[in-house]
Amino acid sequence: MRLIARLFTALILGLWLTTGLGAQALSDADLLRWDGLAGRADTALNDPDATEEELNAFRTQITEFRADFDAARGANSARIDTLREQLAALNATSAGEGVEESPEFIAKRKELNDDLSLALAPVQRAEAEFVRAEALVTAIDQKLRDRQTEALLEVVPSPLNPIHWNPALADLRAALLGLWNENSAARAATGNSALRSALPVTIVLTLLGLVLIFRGRQWSRRIVTRLQRFGARGFGIWRFIVSLLRIALPFAGLMLIALAAVSTQMFGPKGNEILISIAILGGILRGVRWGSERVFSRDDDEALILFATQTRARLRFYVAAITLLTALNSLVYMVLEAGGAADVSKAVFAFPFTVISALALYRIGVILRSYRDPEPNEEGSEIRASTLGRVVRWLGTGAVLTAVVSPLLLAAGYFQATGALFGPYVMTLALLGMVMALQRF
């Protein structure tokens, strides 16, 4: 019991010390650093060439200082309250008007006022700097929003104009060649020695990755089958965990293969980033497929949104098509971005992917709009079904509108606006499907 009491006392003391330190005023060195940071942030705000990365970096640092100033506003609070109470009590005992106060009384009042001014000085400085930091953060946010608005409204030449097709192909070839040559100097300097030294690791990672990709799903299926023999309802949580293995194991395999390619040192930083992104896109493909197979399950009892069997099969196909096309579009975009290609070249390659994906999204929207609530089979189910039905039909309407508007925007040259509309809406549908699938367990 004594040991527990000592530990509890130490914990309370540590928390008290931490709270007290957090409310201390900032040092002169901190204030000097803050003045320099605030000045540089002001300069960046007035610089039209300042990048979003720079502004976001300033915002992060200013936010940290703002939190420190906010905590410093409470410094000396107990001392300040005590001094104010002493002054109030002293004034309460003051002689009336026309009566001369004693020198001791005046000296005591002056001492208390001086102490109060000294205690308030860091608090007032913290308050002023907090307001300054808040104003800088607001100004940075406004500048970023203005730039985002300008980017959304920016118009590039229409990707339907054939005059831009050959330059777009040239940009893609140049970007691919640039990725290959990004690490050419290092390859030429080391020859094949770097590849030979990394060969054992590369082989091991590749073999492990291939095993997880081609055998992971089968292993997961075997585990699910064995669990189902004992009754699926009793093993719901285990079925959920094992079903996630169907995503995790192939995704881990893709990551291992990507790391094997990185270990060869054949590519530079941009190429390695794209290799890792390919593995991540593969994991996203698996995750979306997992969600669609549960929302539009082949089994009527397992389907979360009940349509006819053939209709659910079409929905799964459309979801897979959109996911694959979006992944390919993202991959091409990353390659062009790494090569510094113009936005019109990105729009040229994005247009066919967007049109085909929009057709699939339109079909999904039409099907969702046709959803009708199932007949209630128990008391209280009618309200829940009706709510689900309204949400599904609203999502279907949004899918139709997005599918119609997005290709038109892109054809008109609103490349950034198309990306801000089509991708986020598809991601919203995917996330809602994942949430529904997770709630089932």
XYZ file of C-alpha atoms in Angstrom:
441
model
C 0.000 0.000 0.000
C 2.860 2.370 0.766
C 4.389 1.666 -2.626
C 1.079 2.385 -4.336
C 0.698 5.586 -2.350
C 4.205 6.682 -3.320
C 3.591 5.940 -6.976
C 0.301 7.832 -6.876
C 1.988 10.807 -5.203
C 4.777 10.778 -7.789
C 2.211 10.690 -10.589
C 0.265 13.643 -9.166
C 3.498 15.563 -8.650
C 4.598 14.849 -12.227
C 1.292 16.002 -13.634
C 1.442 19.152 -11.497
C 4.964 19.923 -12.642
C 4.040 19.286 -16.276
C 1.042 21.590 -16.030
C 3.060 24.244 -14.317
C 5.847 24.092 -16.906
C 3.347 24.208 -19.756
C 1.941 27.478 -18.407
C 5.300 29.190 -18.019
C 6.112 32.244 -20.089
C 8.266 31.761 -23.158
C 11.957 32.547 -22.921
C 13.647 35.418 -24.721
C 15.216 32.933 -27.133
C 11.774 31.539 -28.007
C 10.397 35.018 -28.562
C 13.368 35.859 -30.777
C 12.761 32.766 -32.874
C 9.089 33.669 -33.055
C 9.816 37.181 -34.267
C 12.010 35.785 -37.030
C 9.416 33.203 -38.033
C 6.599 35.757 -38.063
C 8.681 38.099 -40.201
C 9.457 35.381 -42.735
C 5.799 34.371 -42.801
C 4.782 37.970 -43.524
C 7.284 38.056 -46.378
C 5.954 34.780 -47.803
C 2.385 36.045 -47.635
C 3.378 39.038 -49.765
C 5.412 36.907 -52.178
C 3.327 35.636 -55.129
C 5.973 32.989 -55.858
C 5.748 31.360 -52.424
C 4.745 27.716 -52.843
C 1.955 25.945 -50.983
C 4.547 23.721 -49.324
C 6.305 26.772 -47.899
C 3.053 28.291 -46.681
C 1.966 25.030 -45.066
C 5.371 24.731 -43.379
C 4.998 28.250 -41.976
C 1.474 27.426 -40.834
C 2.645 24.329 -38.953
C 5.365 26.225 -37.096
C 3.096 29.177 -36.331
C 0.411 26.844 -35.006
C 2.916 25.372 -32.560
C 3.882 28.842 -31.332
C 0.217 29.787 -31.089
C -0.386 26.841 -28.767
C 2.591 27.932 -26.644
C 1.281 31.496 -26.455
C -2.164 30.229 -25.543
C -0.661 28.244 -22.673
C 1.513 31.205 -21.640
C -1.583 33.376 -21.299
C -2.317 31.407 -18.144
C 1.150 31.923 -16.671
C 1.283 33.411 -13.174
C -2.495 33.156 -12.921
C -2.401 32.191 -9.247
C 0.095 34.958 -8.462
C -1.947 37.545 -10.379
C -5.178 36.546 -8.621
C -3.461 36.785 -5.239
C -2.070 40.243 -5.962
C -5.427 41.499 -7.171
C -7.126 40.156 -4.055
C -4.514 41.865 -1.900
C -5.045 45.153 -3.704
C -8.795 44.847 -3.363
C -8.478 44.139 0.347
C -6.053 47.009 0.755
C -8.349 49.433 -1.033
C -11.261 48.238 1.077
C -9.420 49.331 4.217
C -8.380 52.631 2.677
C -9.251 55.815 4.483
C -12.111 57.879 3.151
C -11.863 60.890 0.881
C -10.087 63.892 2.271
C -8.117 61.784 4.745
C -4.410 61.514 4.105
C -3.136 57.953 3.752
C -0.110 56.834 5.705
C 3.258 56.409 3.907
C 3.284 52.709 4.764
C -0.128 52.310 3.141
C 1.007 54.116 -0.026
C 4.251 52.135 -0.173
C 2.402 48.841 0.201
C -0.028 49.756 -2.556
C 2.865 50.755 -4.850
C 4.654 47.506 -4.091
C 1.566 45.459 -4.935
C 0.954 47.422 -8.153
C 4.581 46.942 -9.201
C 4.393 43.230 -8.493
C 1.132 42.992 -10.430
C 2.603 44.835 -13.417
C 5.631 42.533 -13.349
C 3.423 39.427 -13.224
C 1.151 40.694 -15.995
C 3.962 41.632 -18.389
C 4.620 38.126 -19.824
C 0.891 37.395 -19.905
C 0.170 40.543 -21.892
C 3.064 39.771 -24.259
C 1.733 36.247 -24.736
C -1.745 37.623 -25.414
C -0.416 40.039 -28.038
C 1.683 37.360 -29.751
C -1.223 34.915 -29.657
C -3.351 37.430 -31.537
C -0.506 37.940 -34.023
C -0.116 34.196 -34.563
C -3.868 33.786 -35.005
C -3.875 36.542 -37.625
C -0.983 34.922 -39.517
C -2.676 31.517 -39.549
C -5.887 33.103 -40.801
C -3.998 34.962 -43.531
C -2.181 31.795 -44.650
C -5.438 29.831 -44.743
C -7.071 32.559 -46.797
C -4.156 32.658 -49.240
C -4.252 28.873 -49.654
C -8.018 28.955 -50.222
C -7.623 31.706 -52.800
C -5.006 29.690 -54.635
C -7.180 26.574 -54.551
C -10.065 28.573 -55.971
C -7.854 29.963 -58.713
C -6.604 26.470 -59.514
C -10.157 25.106 -59.715
C -11.176 27.883 -62.084
C -8.012 27.635 -64.178
C -8.726 26.567 -67.760
C -6.266 24.557 -69.843
C -6.641 23.881 -73.574
C -9.279 21.286 -74.317
C -7.917 17.717 -74.390
C -10.259 17.046 -77.329
C -8.061 19.179 -79.580
C -5.835 16.735 -81.541
C -3.054 19.297 -81.685
C -2.225 18.479 -78.044
C -2.090 14.688 -78.436
C 1.411 14.333 -79.890
C 2.956 16.733 -77.355
C 1.238 14.747 -74.602
C 2.778 11.507 -75.884
C 6.142 13.242 -76.099
C 5.781 14.418 -72.484
C 4.984 10.880 -71.363
C 8.003 9.427 -73.174
C 10.216 12.162 -71.736
C 8.874 11.541 -68.236
C 9.513 7.780 -68.476
C 12.996 8.392 -69.848
C 13.667 10.898 -67.076
C 12.663 8.351 -64.431
C 14.984 5.762 -65.959
C 17.871 8.213 -66.194
C 17.250 9.743 -62.777
C 19.842 7.463 -61.170
C 21.951 6.876 -64.289
C 24.979 8.691 -62.874
C 25.066 6.453 -59.805
C 24.559 3.344 -61.942
C 27.399 4.371 -64.225
C 29.684 5.042 -61.267
C 29.059 1.737 -59.502
C 28.398 -0.441 -62.534
C 26.754 -3.730 -61.602
C 28.367 -3.913 -58.166
C 25.398 -2.280 -56.417
C 22.962 -4.625 -58.144
C 25.057 -7.675 -57.294
C 25.345 -6.651 -53.652
C 21.587 -6.161 -53.383
C 20.720 -9.292 -55.362
C 20.181 -11.640 -52.358
C 17.819 -9.183 -50.675
C 16.044 -8.539 -53.969
C 15.497 -12.244 -54.626
C 14.245 -12.954 -51.102
C 11.818 -10.032 -51.116
C 10.534 -10.929 -54.586
C 9.934 -14.579 -53.696
C 8.178 -13.681 -50.457
C 6.049 -11.144 -52.285
C 5.031 -13.594 -54.998
C 4.131 -16.226 -52.396
C 1.919 -13.784 -50.509
C 0.239 -12.573 -53.705
C -0.525 -15.964 -55.236
C -1.007 -18.029 -52.088
C -2.347 -15.475 -49.608
C -5.907 -15.584 -50.884
C -5.925 -19.375 -50.853
C -4.620 -19.462 -47.302
C -7.300 -17.011 -46.226
C -10.006 -19.069 -47.949
C -8.882 -22.213 -46.153
C -9.038 -20.500 -42.790
C -12.513 -19.131 -43.557
C -13.717 -22.562 -44.652
C -12.514 -24.187 -41.459
C -14.139 -21.516 -39.333
C -17.442 -21.826 -41.194
C -17.595 -25.520 -40.305
C -18.031 -24.452 -36.699
C -20.798 -21.993 -37.561
C -20.342 -18.608 -39.189
C -22.477 -16.722 -36.702
C -20.377 -17.800 -33.752
C -17.163 -16.773 -35.482
C -18.184 -13.417 -36.940
C -15.193 -11.523 -35.599
C -12.819 -14.227 -36.802
C -14.404 -14.202 -40.229
C -13.897 -10.444 -40.317
C -10.225 -10.689 -39.371
C -9.551 -13.464 -41.850
C -11.380 -11.605 -44.607
C -9.041 -8.699 -43.996
C -6.153 -11.103 -44.568
C -7.345 -11.393 -48.149
C -6.395 -7.740 -48.492
C -3.422 -7.609 -46.160
C -1.493 -10.610 -47.481
C -1.528 -9.646 -51.194
C -0.873 -6.021 -50.252
C 2.123 -7.079 -48.172
C 3.316 -9.092 -51.172
C 3.054 -6.053 -53.433
C 4.956 -3.943 -50.928
C 7.712 -6.565 -50.719
C 8.057 -6.632 -54.502
C 8.167 -2.829 -54.586
C 10.860 -2.850 -51.914
C 12.745 -5.472 -53.930
C 12.678 -3.146 -56.937
C 13.835 -0.249 -54.768
C 16.689 -2.336 -53.362
C 18.155 -2.752 -56.854
C 19.021 0.983 -56.798
C 18.065 1.185 -60.462
C 15.804 4.186 -59.908
C 16.107 7.534 -58.195
C 13.878 9.047 -55.495
C 11.004 9.836 -57.892
C 11.088 6.359 -59.413
C 11.170 4.694 -56.005
C 8.212 6.794 -54.895
C 6.232 5.647 -57.919
C 7.138 2.016 -57.224
C 5.803 2.283 -53.676
C 2.722 4.085 -54.999
C 2.031 1.194 -57.380
C 1.956 -1.184 -54.431
C -0.360 1.162 -52.524
C -2.682 1.409 -55.526
C -2.758 -2.385 -55.650
C -3.777 -2.453 -52.001
C -6.521 0.061 -52.699
C -7.809 -2.129 -55.519
C -8.000 -5.068 -53.140
C -9.680 -2.993 -50.426
C -12.369 -1.596 -52.729
C -13.046 -5.058 -54.116
C -13.380 -6.366 -50.567
C -15.923 -3.670 -49.779
C -17.941 -4.175 -52.971
C -18.101 -7.924 -52.393
C -19.801 -7.265 -49.088
C -22.061 -4.377 -50.014
C -23.166 -6.165 -53.219
C -22.519 -9.714 -52.046
C -23.339 -12.727 -54.181
C -25.321 -14.109 -51.247
C -28.726 -12.486 -50.700
C -28.405 -12.889 -46.944
C -25.005 -11.162 -46.878
C -25.733 -8.271 -49.283
C -25.969 -4.939 -47.485
C -27.886 -3.260 -50.327
C -30.277 -5.784 -51.762
C -30.650 -5.851 -55.546
C -31.248 -8.725 -57.910
C -28.340 -11.146 -58.243
C -27.455 -10.031 -61.787
C -27.728 -6.378 -60.797
C -25.291 -6.871 -57.918
C -22.889 -8.603 -60.301
C -23.020 -5.591 -62.628
C -22.425 -3.242 -59.705
C -19.357 -5.217 -58.638
C -18.056 -5.049 -62.209
C -18.619 -1.293 -62.435
C -16.886 -0.714 -59.099
C -13.903 -2.800 -60.198
C -13.728 -0.937 -63.521
C -13.792 2.488 -61.873
C -11.152 1.463 -59.344
C -8.822 0.038 -61.986
C -9.218 3.030 -64.308
C -8.692 5.462 -61.434
C -5.528 3.622 -60.393
C -4.163 3.701 -63.956
C -5.043 7.377 -64.264
C -3.254 8.109 -60.994
C -0.189 6.193 -62.160
C 0.002 8.106 -65.431
C -0.497 11.372 -63.554
C 2.369 10.568 -61.163
C 4.691 9.783 -64.079
C 3.786 13.017 -65.871
C 4.094 15.001 -62.643
C 7.552 13.557 -62.042
C 8.536 14.658 -65.532
C 7.181 18.169 -65.075
C 4.611 17.784 -67.867
C 2.127 20.548 -68.629
C -1.434 20.348 -67.309
C -2.776 20.010 -70.835
C -0.787 16.783 -71.279
C -2.199 15.460 -68.011
C -5.691 16.387 -69.193
C -5.182 14.572 -72.506
C -4.360 11.299 -70.745
C -6.968 11.809 -68.015
C -9.816 12.333 -70.477
C -10.287 8.716 -71.708
C -9.963 7.356 -68.175
C -12.491 9.904 -66.934
C -14.997 9.235 -69.714
C -14.975 5.451 -69.246
C -15.075 5.763 -65.458
C -17.937 8.246 -65.755
C -19.907 5.768 -67.859
C -19.489 3.129 -65.154
C -20.378 5.648 -62.437
C -23.456 6.692 -64.405
C -24.633 3.092 -64.571
C -24.063 2.727 -60.825
C -26.053 5.904 -60.209
C -28.965 4.728 -62.346
C -29.086 1.413 -60.477
C -28.875 3.076 -57.062
C -31.666 5.468 -57.992
C -33.873 2.485 -58.759
C -33.449 1.041 -55.284
C -36.675 0.178 -53.502
C -37.053 -0.656 -49.840
C -37.550 -4.349 -49.076
C -40.693 -5.446 -47.358
C -40.317 -5.139 -43.544
C -40.178 -8.503 -41.829
C -40.157 -7.283 -38.244
C -41.356 -4.358 -36.209
C -39.193 -1.273 -36.549
C -37.373 -2.424 -39.686
C -39.540 -0.281 -41.969
C -38.058 3.014 -40.692
C -34.490 1.811 -41.015
C -35.063 0.454 -44.492
C -36.737 3.685 -45.578
C -33.764 5.729 -44.320
C -31.318 3.471 -46.125
C -33.387 3.705 -49.264
C -33.377 7.496 -49.270
C -29.617 7.617 -48.729
C -28.984 5.109 -51.509
C -31.160 7.040 -53.958
C -29.498 10.340 -53.019
C -26.092 8.796 -53.614
C -27.337 7.496 -56.941
C -28.490 10.963 -57.954
C -25.120 12.392 -56.991
C -23.356 9.678 -58.981
C -25.401 10.477 -62.091
C -24.735 14.205 -61.812
C -21.018 13.657 -61.190
C -20.759 11.253 -64.112
C -22.411 13.736 -66.465
C -20.650 16.900 -65.302
C -17.082 15.597 -64.913
C -16.353 14.735 -68.581
C -17.951 17.992 -69.701
C -15.768 19.983 -67.329
C -12.647 18.185 -68.499
C -13.575 18.631 -72.153
C -13.954 22.353 -71.484
C -10.466 22.476 -69.974
C -11.308 22.542 -66.253
C -8.737 19.907 -65.380
C -8.326 20.755 -61.685
C -12.068 21.171 -61.146
C -12.691 17.737 -62.650
C -10.184 16.175 -60.281
C -11.788 17.950 -57.340
C -15.239 16.618 -58.295
C -14.942 13.109 -59.721
C -12.246 11.606 -57.496
C -13.622 12.810 -54.153
C -17.156 11.634 -54.967
C -15.925 8.184 -55.946
C -13.859 8.097 -52.757
C -16.932 9.087 -50.744
C -18.907 6.175 -52.171
C -16.015 3.807 -51.466
C -15.664 4.979 -47.865
C -19.392 4.684 -47.227
C -19.299 1.150 -48.589
C -16.358 0.285 -46.347
C -18.169 1.709 -43.322
C -21.261 -0.348 -44.108
C -19.141 -3.466 -44.500
C -17.341 -2.860 -41.206
C -20.602 -2.231 -39.347
C -21.836 -5.644 -40.446
C -19.286 -7.211 -38.147
